PDB file of C-alpha atoms in Angstrom:
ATOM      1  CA  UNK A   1     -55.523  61.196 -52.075  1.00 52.00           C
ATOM      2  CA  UNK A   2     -52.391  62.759 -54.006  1.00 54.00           C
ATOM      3  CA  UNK A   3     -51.025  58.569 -54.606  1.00 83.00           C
ATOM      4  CA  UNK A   4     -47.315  58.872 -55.384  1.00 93.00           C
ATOM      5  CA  UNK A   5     -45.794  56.374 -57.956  1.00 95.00           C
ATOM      6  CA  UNK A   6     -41.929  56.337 -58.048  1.00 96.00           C
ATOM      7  CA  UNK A   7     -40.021  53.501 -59.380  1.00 97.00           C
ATOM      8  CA  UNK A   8     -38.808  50.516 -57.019  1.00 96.00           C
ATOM      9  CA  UNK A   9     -35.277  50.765 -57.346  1.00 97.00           C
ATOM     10  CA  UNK A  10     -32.600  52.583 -60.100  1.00 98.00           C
ATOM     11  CA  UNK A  11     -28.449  51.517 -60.358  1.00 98.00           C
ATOM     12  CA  UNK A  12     -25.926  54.202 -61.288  1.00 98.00           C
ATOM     13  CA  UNK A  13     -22.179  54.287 -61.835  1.00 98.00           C
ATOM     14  CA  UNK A  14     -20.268  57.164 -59.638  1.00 98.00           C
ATOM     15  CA  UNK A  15     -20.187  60.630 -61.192  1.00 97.00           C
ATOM     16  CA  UNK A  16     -23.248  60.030 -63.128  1.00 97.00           C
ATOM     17  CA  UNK A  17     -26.330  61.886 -62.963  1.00 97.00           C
ATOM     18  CA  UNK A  18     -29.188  60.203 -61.476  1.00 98.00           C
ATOM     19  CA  UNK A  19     -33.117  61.284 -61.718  1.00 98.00           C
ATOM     20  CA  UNK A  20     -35.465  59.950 -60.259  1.00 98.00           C
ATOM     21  CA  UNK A  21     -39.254  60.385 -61.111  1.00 97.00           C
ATOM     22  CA  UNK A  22     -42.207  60.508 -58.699  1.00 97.00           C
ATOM     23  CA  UNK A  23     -46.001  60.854 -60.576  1.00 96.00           C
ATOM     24  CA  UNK A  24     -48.666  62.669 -58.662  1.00 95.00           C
ATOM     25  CA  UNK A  25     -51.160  62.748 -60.511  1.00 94.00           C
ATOM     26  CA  UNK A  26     -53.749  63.895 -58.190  1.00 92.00           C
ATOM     27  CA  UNK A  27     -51.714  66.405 -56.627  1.00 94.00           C
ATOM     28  CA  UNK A  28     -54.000  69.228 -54.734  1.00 93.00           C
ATOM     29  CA  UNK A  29     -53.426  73.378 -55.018  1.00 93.00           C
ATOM     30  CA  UNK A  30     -52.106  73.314 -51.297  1.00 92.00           C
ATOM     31  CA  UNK A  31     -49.938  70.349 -51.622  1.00 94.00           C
ATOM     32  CA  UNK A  32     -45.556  70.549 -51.493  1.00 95.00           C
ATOM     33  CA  UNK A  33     -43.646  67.859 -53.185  1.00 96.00           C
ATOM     34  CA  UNK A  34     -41.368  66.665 -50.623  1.00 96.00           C
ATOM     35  CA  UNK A  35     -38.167  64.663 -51.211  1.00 97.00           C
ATOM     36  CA  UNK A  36     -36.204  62.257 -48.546  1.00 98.00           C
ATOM     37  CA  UNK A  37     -33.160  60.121 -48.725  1.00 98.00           C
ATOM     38  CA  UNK A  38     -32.580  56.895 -45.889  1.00 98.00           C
ATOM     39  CA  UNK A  39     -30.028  54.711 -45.036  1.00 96.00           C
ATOM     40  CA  UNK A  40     -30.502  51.632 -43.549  1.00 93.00           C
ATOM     41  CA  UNK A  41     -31.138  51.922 -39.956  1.00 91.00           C
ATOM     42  CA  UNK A  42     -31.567  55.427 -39.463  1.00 94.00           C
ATOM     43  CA  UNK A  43     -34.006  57.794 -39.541  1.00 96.00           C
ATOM     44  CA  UNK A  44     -34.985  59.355 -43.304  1.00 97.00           C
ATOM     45  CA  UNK A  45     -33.197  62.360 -44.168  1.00 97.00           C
ATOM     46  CA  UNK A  46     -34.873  65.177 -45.576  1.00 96.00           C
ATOM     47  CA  UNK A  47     -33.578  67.013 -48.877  1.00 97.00           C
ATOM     48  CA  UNK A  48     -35.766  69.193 -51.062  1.00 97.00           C
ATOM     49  CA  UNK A  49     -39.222  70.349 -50.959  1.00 96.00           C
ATOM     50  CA  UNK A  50     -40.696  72.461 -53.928  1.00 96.00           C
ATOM     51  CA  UNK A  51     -44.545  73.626 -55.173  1.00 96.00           C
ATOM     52  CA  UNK A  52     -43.092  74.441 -58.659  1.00 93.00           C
ATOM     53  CA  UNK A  53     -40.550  75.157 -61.026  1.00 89.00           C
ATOM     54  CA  UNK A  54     -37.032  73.956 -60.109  1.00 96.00           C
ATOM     55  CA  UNK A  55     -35.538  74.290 -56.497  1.00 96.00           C
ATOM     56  CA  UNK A  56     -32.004  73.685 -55.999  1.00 97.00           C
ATOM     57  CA  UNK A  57     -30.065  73.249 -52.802  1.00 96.00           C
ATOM     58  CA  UNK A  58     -26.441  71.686 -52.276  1.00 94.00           C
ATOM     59  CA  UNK A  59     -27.167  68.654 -52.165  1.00 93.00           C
ATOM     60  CA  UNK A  60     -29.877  68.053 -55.344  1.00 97.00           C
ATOM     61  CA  UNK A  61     -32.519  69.593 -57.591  1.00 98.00           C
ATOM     62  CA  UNK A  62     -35.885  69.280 -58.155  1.00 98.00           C
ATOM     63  CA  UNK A  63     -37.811  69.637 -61.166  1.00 98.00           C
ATOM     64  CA  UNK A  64     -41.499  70.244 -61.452  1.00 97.00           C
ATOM     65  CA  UNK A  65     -43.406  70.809 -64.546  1.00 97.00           C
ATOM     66  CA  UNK A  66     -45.835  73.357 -64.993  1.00 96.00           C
ATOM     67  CA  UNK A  67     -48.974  70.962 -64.425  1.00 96.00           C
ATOM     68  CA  UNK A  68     -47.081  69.609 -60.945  1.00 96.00           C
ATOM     69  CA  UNK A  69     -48.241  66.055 -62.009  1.00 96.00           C
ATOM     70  CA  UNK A  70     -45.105  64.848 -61.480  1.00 96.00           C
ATOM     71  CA  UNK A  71     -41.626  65.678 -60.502  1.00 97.00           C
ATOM     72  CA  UNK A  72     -37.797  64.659 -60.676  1.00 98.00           C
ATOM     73  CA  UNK A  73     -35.528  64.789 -57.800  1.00 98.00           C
ATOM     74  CA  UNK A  74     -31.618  64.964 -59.833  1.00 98.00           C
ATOM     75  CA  UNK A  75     -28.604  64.309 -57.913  1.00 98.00           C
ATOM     76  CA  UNK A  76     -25.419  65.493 -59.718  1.00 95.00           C
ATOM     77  CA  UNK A  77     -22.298  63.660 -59.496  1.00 94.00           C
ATOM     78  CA  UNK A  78     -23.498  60.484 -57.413  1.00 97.00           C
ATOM     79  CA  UNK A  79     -21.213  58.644 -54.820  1.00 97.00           C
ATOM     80  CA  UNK A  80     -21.147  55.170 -53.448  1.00 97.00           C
ATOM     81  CA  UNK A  81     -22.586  57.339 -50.790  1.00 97.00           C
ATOM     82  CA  UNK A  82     -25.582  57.793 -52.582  1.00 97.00           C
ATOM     83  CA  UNK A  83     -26.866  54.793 -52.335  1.00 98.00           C
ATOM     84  CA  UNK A  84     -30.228  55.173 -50.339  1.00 98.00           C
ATOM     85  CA  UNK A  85     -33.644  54.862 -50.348  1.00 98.00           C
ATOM     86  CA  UNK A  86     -35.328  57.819 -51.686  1.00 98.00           C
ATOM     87  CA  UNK A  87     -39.043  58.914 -50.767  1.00 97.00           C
ATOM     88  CA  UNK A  88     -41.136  61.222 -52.639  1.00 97.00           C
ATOM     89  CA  UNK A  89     -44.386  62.884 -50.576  1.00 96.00           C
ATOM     90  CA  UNK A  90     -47.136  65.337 -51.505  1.00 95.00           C
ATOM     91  CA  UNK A  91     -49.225  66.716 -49.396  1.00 92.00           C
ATOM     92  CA  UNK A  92     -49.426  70.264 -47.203  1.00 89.00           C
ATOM     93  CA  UNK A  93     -48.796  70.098 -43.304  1.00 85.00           C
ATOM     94  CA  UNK A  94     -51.929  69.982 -42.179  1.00 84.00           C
ATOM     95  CA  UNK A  95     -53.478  66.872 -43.630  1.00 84.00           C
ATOM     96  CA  UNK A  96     -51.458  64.176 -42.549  1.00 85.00           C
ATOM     97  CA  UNK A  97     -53.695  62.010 -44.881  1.00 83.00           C
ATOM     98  CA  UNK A  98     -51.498  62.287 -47.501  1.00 85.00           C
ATOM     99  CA  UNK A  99     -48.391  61.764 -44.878  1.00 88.00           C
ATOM    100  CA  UNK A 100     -47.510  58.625 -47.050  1.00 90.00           C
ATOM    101  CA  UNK A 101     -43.906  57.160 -47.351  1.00 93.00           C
ATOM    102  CA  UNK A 102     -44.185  53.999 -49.419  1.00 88.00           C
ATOM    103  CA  UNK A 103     -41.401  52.147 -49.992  1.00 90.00           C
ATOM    104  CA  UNK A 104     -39.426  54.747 -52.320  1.00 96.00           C
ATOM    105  CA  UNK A 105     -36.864  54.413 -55.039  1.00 98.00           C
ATOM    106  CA  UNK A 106     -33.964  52.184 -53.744  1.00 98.00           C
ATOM    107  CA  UNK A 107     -30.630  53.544 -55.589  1.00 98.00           C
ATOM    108  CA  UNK A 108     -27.734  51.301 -56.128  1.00 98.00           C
ATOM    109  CA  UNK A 109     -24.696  53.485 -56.843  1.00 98.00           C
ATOM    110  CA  UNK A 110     -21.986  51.189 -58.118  1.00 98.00           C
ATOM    111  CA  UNK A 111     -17.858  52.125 -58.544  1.00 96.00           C
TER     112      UNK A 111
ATOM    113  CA  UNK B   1     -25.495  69.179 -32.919  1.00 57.00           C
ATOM    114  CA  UNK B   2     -29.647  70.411 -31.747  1.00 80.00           C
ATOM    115  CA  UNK B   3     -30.929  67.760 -33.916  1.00 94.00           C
ATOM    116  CA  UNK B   4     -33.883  65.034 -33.063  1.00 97.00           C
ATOM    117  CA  UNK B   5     -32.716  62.866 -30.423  1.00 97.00           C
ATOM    118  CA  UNK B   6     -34.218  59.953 -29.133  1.00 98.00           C
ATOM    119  CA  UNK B   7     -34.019  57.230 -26.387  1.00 97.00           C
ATOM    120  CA  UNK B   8     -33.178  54.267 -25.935  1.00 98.00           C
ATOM    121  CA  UNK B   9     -31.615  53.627 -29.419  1.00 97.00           C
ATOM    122  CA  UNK B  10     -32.631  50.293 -28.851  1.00 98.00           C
ATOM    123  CA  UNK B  11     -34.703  48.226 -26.309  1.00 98.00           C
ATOM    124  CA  UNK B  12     -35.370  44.256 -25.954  1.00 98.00           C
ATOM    125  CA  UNK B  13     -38.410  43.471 -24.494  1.00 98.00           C
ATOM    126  CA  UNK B  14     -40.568  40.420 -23.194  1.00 98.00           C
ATOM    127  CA  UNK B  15     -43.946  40.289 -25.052  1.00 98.00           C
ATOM    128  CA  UNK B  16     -46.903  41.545 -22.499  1.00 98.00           C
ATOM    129  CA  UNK B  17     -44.281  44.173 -21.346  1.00 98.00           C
ATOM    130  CA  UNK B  18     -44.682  47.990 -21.354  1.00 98.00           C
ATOM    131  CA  UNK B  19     -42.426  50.070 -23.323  1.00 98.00           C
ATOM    132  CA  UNK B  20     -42.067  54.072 -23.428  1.00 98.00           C
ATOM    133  CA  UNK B  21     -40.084  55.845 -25.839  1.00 98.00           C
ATOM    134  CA  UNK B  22     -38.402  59.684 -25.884  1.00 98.00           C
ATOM    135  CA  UNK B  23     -38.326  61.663 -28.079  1.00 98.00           C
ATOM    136  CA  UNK B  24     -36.904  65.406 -28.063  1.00 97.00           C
ATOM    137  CA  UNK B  25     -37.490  66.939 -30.928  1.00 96.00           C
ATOM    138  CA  UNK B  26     -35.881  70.267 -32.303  1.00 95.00           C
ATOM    139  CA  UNK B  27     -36.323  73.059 -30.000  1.00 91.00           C
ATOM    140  CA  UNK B  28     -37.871  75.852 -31.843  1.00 88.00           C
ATOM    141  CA  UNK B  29     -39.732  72.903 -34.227  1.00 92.00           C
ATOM    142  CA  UNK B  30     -43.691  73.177 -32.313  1.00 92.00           C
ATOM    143  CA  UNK B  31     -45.403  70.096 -34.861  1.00 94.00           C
ATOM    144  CA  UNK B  32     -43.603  66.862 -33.668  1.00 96.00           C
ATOM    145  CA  UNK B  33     -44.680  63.019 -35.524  1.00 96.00           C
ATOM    146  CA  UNK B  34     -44.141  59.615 -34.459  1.00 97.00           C
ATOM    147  CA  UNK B  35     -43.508  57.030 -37.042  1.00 97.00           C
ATOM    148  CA  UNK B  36     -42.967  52.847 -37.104  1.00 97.00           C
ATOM    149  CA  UNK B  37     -40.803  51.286 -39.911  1.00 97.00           C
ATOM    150  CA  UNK B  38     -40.743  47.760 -40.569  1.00 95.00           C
ATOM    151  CA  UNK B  39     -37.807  45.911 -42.765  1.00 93.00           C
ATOM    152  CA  UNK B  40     -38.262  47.431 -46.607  1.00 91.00           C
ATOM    153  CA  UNK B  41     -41.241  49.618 -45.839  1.00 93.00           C
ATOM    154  CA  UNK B  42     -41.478  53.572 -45.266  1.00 95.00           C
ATOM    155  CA  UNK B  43     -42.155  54.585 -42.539  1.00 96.00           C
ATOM    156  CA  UNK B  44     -45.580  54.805 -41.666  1.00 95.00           C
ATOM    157  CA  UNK B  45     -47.201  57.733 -40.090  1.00 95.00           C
ATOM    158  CA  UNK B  46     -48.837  56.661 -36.179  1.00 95.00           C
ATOM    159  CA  UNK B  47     -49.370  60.256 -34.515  1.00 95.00           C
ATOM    160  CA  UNK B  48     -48.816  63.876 -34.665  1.00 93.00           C
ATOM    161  CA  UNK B  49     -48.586  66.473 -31.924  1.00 94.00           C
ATOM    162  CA  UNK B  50     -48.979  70.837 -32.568  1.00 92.00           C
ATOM    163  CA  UNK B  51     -47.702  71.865 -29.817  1.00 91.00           C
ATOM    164  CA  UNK B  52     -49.099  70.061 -26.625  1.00 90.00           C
ATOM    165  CA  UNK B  53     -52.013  69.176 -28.595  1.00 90.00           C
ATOM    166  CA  UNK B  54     -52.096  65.449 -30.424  1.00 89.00           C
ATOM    167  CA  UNK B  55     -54.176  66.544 -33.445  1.00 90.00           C
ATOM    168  CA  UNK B  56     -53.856  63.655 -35.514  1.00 88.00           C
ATOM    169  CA  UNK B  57     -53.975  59.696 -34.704  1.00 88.00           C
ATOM    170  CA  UNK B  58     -53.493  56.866 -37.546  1.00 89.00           C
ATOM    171  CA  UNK B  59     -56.745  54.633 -37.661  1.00 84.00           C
ATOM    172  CA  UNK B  60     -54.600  51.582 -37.904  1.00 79.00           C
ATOM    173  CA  UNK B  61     -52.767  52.471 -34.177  1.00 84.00           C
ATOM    174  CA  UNK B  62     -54.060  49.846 -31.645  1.00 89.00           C
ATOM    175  CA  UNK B  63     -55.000  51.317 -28.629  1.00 93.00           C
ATOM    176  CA  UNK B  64     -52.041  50.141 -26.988  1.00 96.00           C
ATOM    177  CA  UNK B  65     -50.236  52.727 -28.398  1.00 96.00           C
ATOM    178  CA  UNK B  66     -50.202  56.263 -26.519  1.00 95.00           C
ATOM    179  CA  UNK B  67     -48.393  59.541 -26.967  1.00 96.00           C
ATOM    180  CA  UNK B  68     -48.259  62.145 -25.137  1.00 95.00           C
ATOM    181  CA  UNK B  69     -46.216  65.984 -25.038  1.00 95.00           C
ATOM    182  CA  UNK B  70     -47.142  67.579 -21.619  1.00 90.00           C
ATOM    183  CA  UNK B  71     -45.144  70.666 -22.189  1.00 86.00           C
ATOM    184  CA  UNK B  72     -44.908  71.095 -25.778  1.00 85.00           C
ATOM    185  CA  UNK B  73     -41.511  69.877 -25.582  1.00 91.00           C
ATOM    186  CA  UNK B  74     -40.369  66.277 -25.549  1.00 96.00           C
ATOM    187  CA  UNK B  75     -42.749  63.429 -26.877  1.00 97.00           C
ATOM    188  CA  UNK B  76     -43.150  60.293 -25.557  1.00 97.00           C
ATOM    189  CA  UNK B  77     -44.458  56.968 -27.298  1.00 97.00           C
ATOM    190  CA  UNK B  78     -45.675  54.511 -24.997  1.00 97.00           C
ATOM    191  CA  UNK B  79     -46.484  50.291 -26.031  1.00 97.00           C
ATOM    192  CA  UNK B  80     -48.720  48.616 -23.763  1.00 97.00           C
ATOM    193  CA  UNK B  81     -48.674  44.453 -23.509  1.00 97.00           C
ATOM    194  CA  UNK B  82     -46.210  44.557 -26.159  1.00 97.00           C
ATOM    195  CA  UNK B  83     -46.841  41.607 -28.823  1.00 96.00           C
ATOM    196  CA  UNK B  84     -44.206  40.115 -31.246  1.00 96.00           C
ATOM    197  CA  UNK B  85     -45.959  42.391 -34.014  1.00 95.00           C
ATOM    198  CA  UNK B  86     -44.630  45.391 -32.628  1.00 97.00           C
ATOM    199  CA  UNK B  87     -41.015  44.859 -33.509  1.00 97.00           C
ATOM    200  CA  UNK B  88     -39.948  47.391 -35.489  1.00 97.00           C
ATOM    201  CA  UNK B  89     -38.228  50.774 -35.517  1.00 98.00           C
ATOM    202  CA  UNK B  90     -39.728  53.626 -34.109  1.00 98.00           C
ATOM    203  CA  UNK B  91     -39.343  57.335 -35.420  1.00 98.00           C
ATOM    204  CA  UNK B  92     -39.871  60.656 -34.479  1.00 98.00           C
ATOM    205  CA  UNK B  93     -39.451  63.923 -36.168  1.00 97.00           C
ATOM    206  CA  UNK B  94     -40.045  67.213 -35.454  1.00 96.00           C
ATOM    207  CA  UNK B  95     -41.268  70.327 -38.238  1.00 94.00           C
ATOM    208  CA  UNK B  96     -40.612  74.211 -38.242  1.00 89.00           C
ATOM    209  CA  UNK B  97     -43.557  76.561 -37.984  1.00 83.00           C
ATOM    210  CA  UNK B  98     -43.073  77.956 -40.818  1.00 80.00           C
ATOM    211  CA  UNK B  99     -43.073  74.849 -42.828  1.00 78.00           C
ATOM    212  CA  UNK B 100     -45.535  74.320 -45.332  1.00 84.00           C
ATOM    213  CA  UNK B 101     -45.295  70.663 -46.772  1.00 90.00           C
ATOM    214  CA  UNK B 102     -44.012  67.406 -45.716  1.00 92.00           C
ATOM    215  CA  UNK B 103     -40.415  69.060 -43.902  1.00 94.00           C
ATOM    216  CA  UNK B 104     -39.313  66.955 -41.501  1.00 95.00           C
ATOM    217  CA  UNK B 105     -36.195  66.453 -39.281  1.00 96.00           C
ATOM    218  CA  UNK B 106     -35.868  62.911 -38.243  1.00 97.00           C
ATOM    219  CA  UNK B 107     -34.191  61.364 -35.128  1.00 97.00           C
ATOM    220  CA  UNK B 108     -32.091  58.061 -35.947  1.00 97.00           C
ATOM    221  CA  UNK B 109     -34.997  55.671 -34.550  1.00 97.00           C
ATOM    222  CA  UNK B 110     -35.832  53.670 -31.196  1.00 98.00           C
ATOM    223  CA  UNK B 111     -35.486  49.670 -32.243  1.00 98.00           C
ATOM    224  CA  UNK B 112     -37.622  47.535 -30.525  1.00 98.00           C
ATOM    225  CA  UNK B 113     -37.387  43.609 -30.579  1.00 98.00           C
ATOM    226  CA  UNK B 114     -40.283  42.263 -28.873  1.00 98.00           C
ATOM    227  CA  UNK B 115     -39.160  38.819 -27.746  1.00 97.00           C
TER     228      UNK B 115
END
């Protein structure tokens, strides 16, 4: 199984950049890299999803390396309204073995 | 807003009760999941419907747990002689068809306190 390992929690001042690091080692030729964000008590949110390269939306980038090992989810410019749990997934839609949340990066984004 | 919606947003129960949850997912979405979270844990994964179809089903749900979608449409999660163990919050999201990894649209939960 493509195991994620992201770190349990990161701190931040606002307006700094924060990355945050997910290993998949194991990661399969079928398998997206998947990125969500949660706040407490509702439902996770989701915000990028990329096989490889760099993906950017407008809310956050992702960065994966050529050997898709691993990956880094940057936000740009955080806000005390960044502060969330963050969840990184690999897998491909149909093989909900890999359909793994963990218990993510919690981010602390402090004024 | 067409997002996830789900009902009740929160339900109290007696333990040995029967609870069923909605859940209406986005309407052109056809995969739909259910999902429990407990306090400082992911969610976890419990079932997964294509369609009308239920095509995957966690080995760790008891089988008091059922789901069902008659129509392809709305979900719904059903607890049977609910125990204390089975307080947590309860999640559904729906996919696009044309989605290829983990994309998922979440509703904001169904709480359930099992008293």
């Amino acid at each position: 199984l493509a195991k994620t390992t992201q770190p349990i929690s990161m701190d931040s001042y606002e307006g700094q950049e924060v990355n945050i690091t997910c290993s998949h080692n194991n990661i399969a030729t079928n398998d997206y890299i998947t990125w969500y964000q949660q706040f407490p008590s509702q439902g996770p949110r989701f915000i990028i999803q990329g096989y490889k390269t760099k993906v950017t939306n407008e809310v956050a980038s992702l960065f994966i390396p050529a050997d898709r090992k691993s990956s880094t989810l940057s936000l740009p410019r955080v806000s005390l309204s960044d502060t969330a749990v963050y969840y990184c997934l690999v897998g491909d839609m149909y093989n909900t073995d890999k359909l793994i949340f963990g218990t993510g990066t919690r981010l602390q984004v402090f004024p | 807003d067409t997002g996830v919606s789900q009902d009740p947003r929160h339900k109290i129960t007696k333990r040995g009760q029967n609870v069923t949850f909605r859940c209406d997912p986005i309407s052109e979405h056809n995969r739909l999941y259910w999902y429990r979270q407990t306090l400082g844990q992911g969610p976890e994964f419990l079932t997964y419907f294509q369609n009308e179809a239920q095509l995957e089903k966690s080995r760790l749900l008891s089988d008091r747990f059922s789901a069902e979608r008659p129509k392809g449409s709305f979900s719904t999660l059903e607890i049977q002689r609910t125990e204390q163990g089975d307080s947590a919050m309860y999640l559904c999201a729906s996919s696009p068809r044309e989605g290829k990894g983990y994309e998922q649209y979440f509703g904001p939960g169904t709480r359930l306190t099992v008293t």
